[in-house]
């Protein structure tokens, strides 16, 4: 059985790249992760990125400003995921069940 853990992928007002977290991509069960993103300012954006090799990152989901949370359900064999914030106009919080 796959056990999900709550992690903070990003929590800051400044632009930057959050911590990359490994996911159990070798597990034979369905790989479903839920990510909640809250952006405090419409000028900022968040990209949720994934990698298969730890080097090349690709966009899985992206959102631009709003105070209403975005909820993404990610399905796939990712080795790691991370959040990348563009803009420094307000706080962004990205929490995942991975």
mmCIF file of C-alpha atoms in Angstrom:
data_model
loop_
_atom_site.group_PDB
_atom_site.id
_atom_site.type_symbol
_atom_site.label_atom_id
_atom_site.label_comp_id
_atom_site.label_asym_id
_atom_site.label_seq_id
_atom_site.Cartn_x
_atom_site.Cartn_y
_atom_site.Cartn_z
ATOM 1 C CA UNK A 1 0.000 0.000 0.000
ATOM 2 C CA UNK A 2 1.260 3.444 -0.967
ATOM 3 C CA UNK A 3 1.357 5.889 1.949
ATOM 4 C CA UNK A 4 1.006 9.589 1.133
ATOM 5 C CA UNK A 5 2.885 12.250 3.100
ATOM 6 C CA UNK A 6 2.055 15.950 3.419
ATOM 7 C CA UNK A 7 4.936 18.172 2.304
ATOM 8 C CA UNK A 8 5.370 21.885 1.663
ATOM 9 C CA UNK A 9 6.701 22.310 -1.854
ATOM 10 C CA UNK A 10 6.931 26.121 -1.554
ATOM 11 C CA UNK A 11 6.064 28.793 1.026
ATOM 12 C CA UNK A 12 7.480 32.279 0.375
ATOM 13 C CA UNK A 13 6.745 35.670 -1.158
ATOM 14 C CA UNK A 14 9.977 35.769 -3.165
ATOM 15 C CA UNK A 15 10.377 34.135 -6.561
ATOM 16 C CA UNK A 16 12.304 30.884 -6.535
ATOM 17 C CA UNK A 17 12.382 27.124 -6.761
ATOM 18 C CA UNK A 18 11.079 24.990 -3.929
ATOM 19 C CA UNK A 19 12.531 21.796 -2.563
ATOM 20 C CA UNK A 20 12.283 18.773 -4.845
ATOM 21 C CA UNK A 21 10.567 15.798 -3.233
ATOM 22 C CA UNK A 22 10.911 12.225 -4.365
ATOM 23 C CA UNK A 23 7.831 10.180 -5.087
ATOM 24 C CA UNK A 24 7.617 6.411 -5.150
ATOM 25 C CA UNK A 25 7.607 6.126 -8.929
ATOM 26 C CA UNK A 26 8.500 2.421 -8.873
ATOM 27 C CA UNK A 27 5.348 1.450 -6.991
ATOM 28 C CA UNK A 28 3.003 -0.591 -9.185
ATOM 29 C CA UNK A 29 -0.114 1.083 -7.777
ATOM 30 C CA UNK A 30 -1.753 4.135 -9.354
ATOM 31 C CA UNK A 31 0.496 7.166 -8.855
ATOM 32 C CA UNK A 32 -1.953 9.885 -7.793
ATOM 33 C CA UNK A 33 -0.747 12.994 -5.945
ATOM 34 C CA UNK A 34 -2.812 15.985 -4.851
ATOM 35 C CA UNK A 35 -1.280 19.453 -4.834
ATOM 36 C CA UNK A 36 -2.948 22.569 -3.347
ATOM 37 C CA UNK A 37 -1.628 25.979 -4.431
ATOM 38 C CA UNK A 38 -2.602 29.336 -2.905
ATOM 39 C CA UNK A 39 -1.307 32.560 -4.500
ATOM 40 C CA UNK A 40 -1.919 35.836 -2.683
ATOM 41 C CA UNK A 41 -1.330 38.114 -5.676
ATOM 42 C CA UNK A 42 -2.530 37.937 -9.276
ATOM 43 C CA UNK A 43 0.881 39.101 -10.545
ATOM 44 C CA UNK A 44 2.571 35.876 -9.412
ATOM 45 C CA UNK A 45 2.497 32.380 -10.862
ATOM 46 C CA UNK A 46 3.385 28.860 -9.751
ATOM 47 C CA UNK A 47 4.497 25.960 -11.914
ATOM 48 C CA UNK A 48 4.412 22.399 -10.614
ATOM 49 C CA UNK A 49 7.257 20.528 -12.288
ATOM 50 C CA UNK A 50 8.229 16.881 -12.490
ATOM 51 C CA UNK A 51 11.307 14.937 -13.501
ATOM 52 C CA UNK A 52 12.000 11.371 -14.524
ATOM 53 C CA UNK A 53 15.782 11.562 -14.151
ATOM 54 C CA UNK A 54 16.451 14.260 -11.525
ATOM 55 C CA UNK A 55 17.963 16.567 -14.164
ATOM 56 C CA UNK A 56 15.398 17.465 -16.817
ATOM 57 C CA UNK A 57 12.294 19.160 -15.362
ATOM 58 C CA UNK A 58 8.980 19.597 -17.211
ATOM 59 C CA UNK A 59 5.762 21.441 -16.448
ATOM 60 C CA UNK A 60 2.896 19.367 -15.022
ATOM 61 C CA UNK A 61 0.550 22.211 -13.989
ATOM 62 C CA UNK A 62 0.715 25.988 -13.718
ATOM 63 C CA UNK A 63 -1.385 28.734 -12.159
ATOM 64 C CA UNK A 64 -1.416 32.516 -12.150
ATOM 65 C CA UNK A 65 -2.653 34.539 -9.158
ATOM 66 C CA UNK A 66 -5.921 34.317 -7.253
ATOM 67 C CA UNK A 67 -6.778 33.927 -3.611
ATOM 68 C CA UNK A 68 -8.929 30.857 -4.299
ATOM 69 C CA UNK A 69 -6.843 27.676 -3.958
ATOM 70 C CA UNK A 70 -6.018 25.613 -7.001
ATOM 71 C CA UNK A 71 -6.174 21.841 -6.556
ATOM 72 C CA UNK A 72 -4.314 19.582 -8.971
ATOM 73 C CA UNK A 73 -4.448 15.812 -9.155
ATOM 74 C CA UNK A 74 -1.221 14.560 -10.702
ATOM 75 C CA UNK A 75 -1.011 11.079 -12.144
ATOM 76 C CA UNK A 76 2.233 9.748 -13.464
ATOM 77 C CA UNK A 77 5.504 7.993 -12.825
ATOM 78 C CA UNK A 78 7.506 11.028 -11.666
ATOM 79 C CA UNK A 79 10.796 10.538 -9.839
ATOM 80 C CA UNK A 80 10.524 13.954 -8.133
ATOM 81 C CA UNK A 81 8.214 16.980 -8.119
ATOM 82 C CA UNK A 82 8.789 20.607 -7.129
ATOM 83 C CA UNK A 83 7.159 24.056 -7.295
ATOM 84 C CA UNK A 84 8.656 27.105 -9.022
ATOM 85 C CA UNK A 85 7.358 30.620 -8.261
ATOM 86 C CA UNK A 86 7.630 33.547 -10.674
ATOM 87 C CA UNK A 87 7.072 37.041 -9.277
ATOM 88 C CA UNK A 88 7.472 38.462 -5.784
ATOM 89 C CA UNK A 89 4.212 40.370 -5.266
ATOM 90 C CA UNK A 90 2.721 38.104 -2.587
ATOM 91 C CA UNK A 91 2.949 34.901 -0.588
ATOM 92 C CA UNK A 92 2.578 31.551 -2.315
ATOM 93 C CA UNK A 93 1.937 28.320 -0.470
ATOM 94 C CA UNK A 94 2.092 24.972 -2.238
ATOM 95 C CA UNK A 95 1.327 21.837 -0.230
ATOM 96 C CA UNK A 96 1.282 18.334 -1.627
ATOM 97 C CA UNK A 97 0.104 14.913 -0.576
ATOM 98 C CA UNK A 98 2.811 12.883 -2.235
#
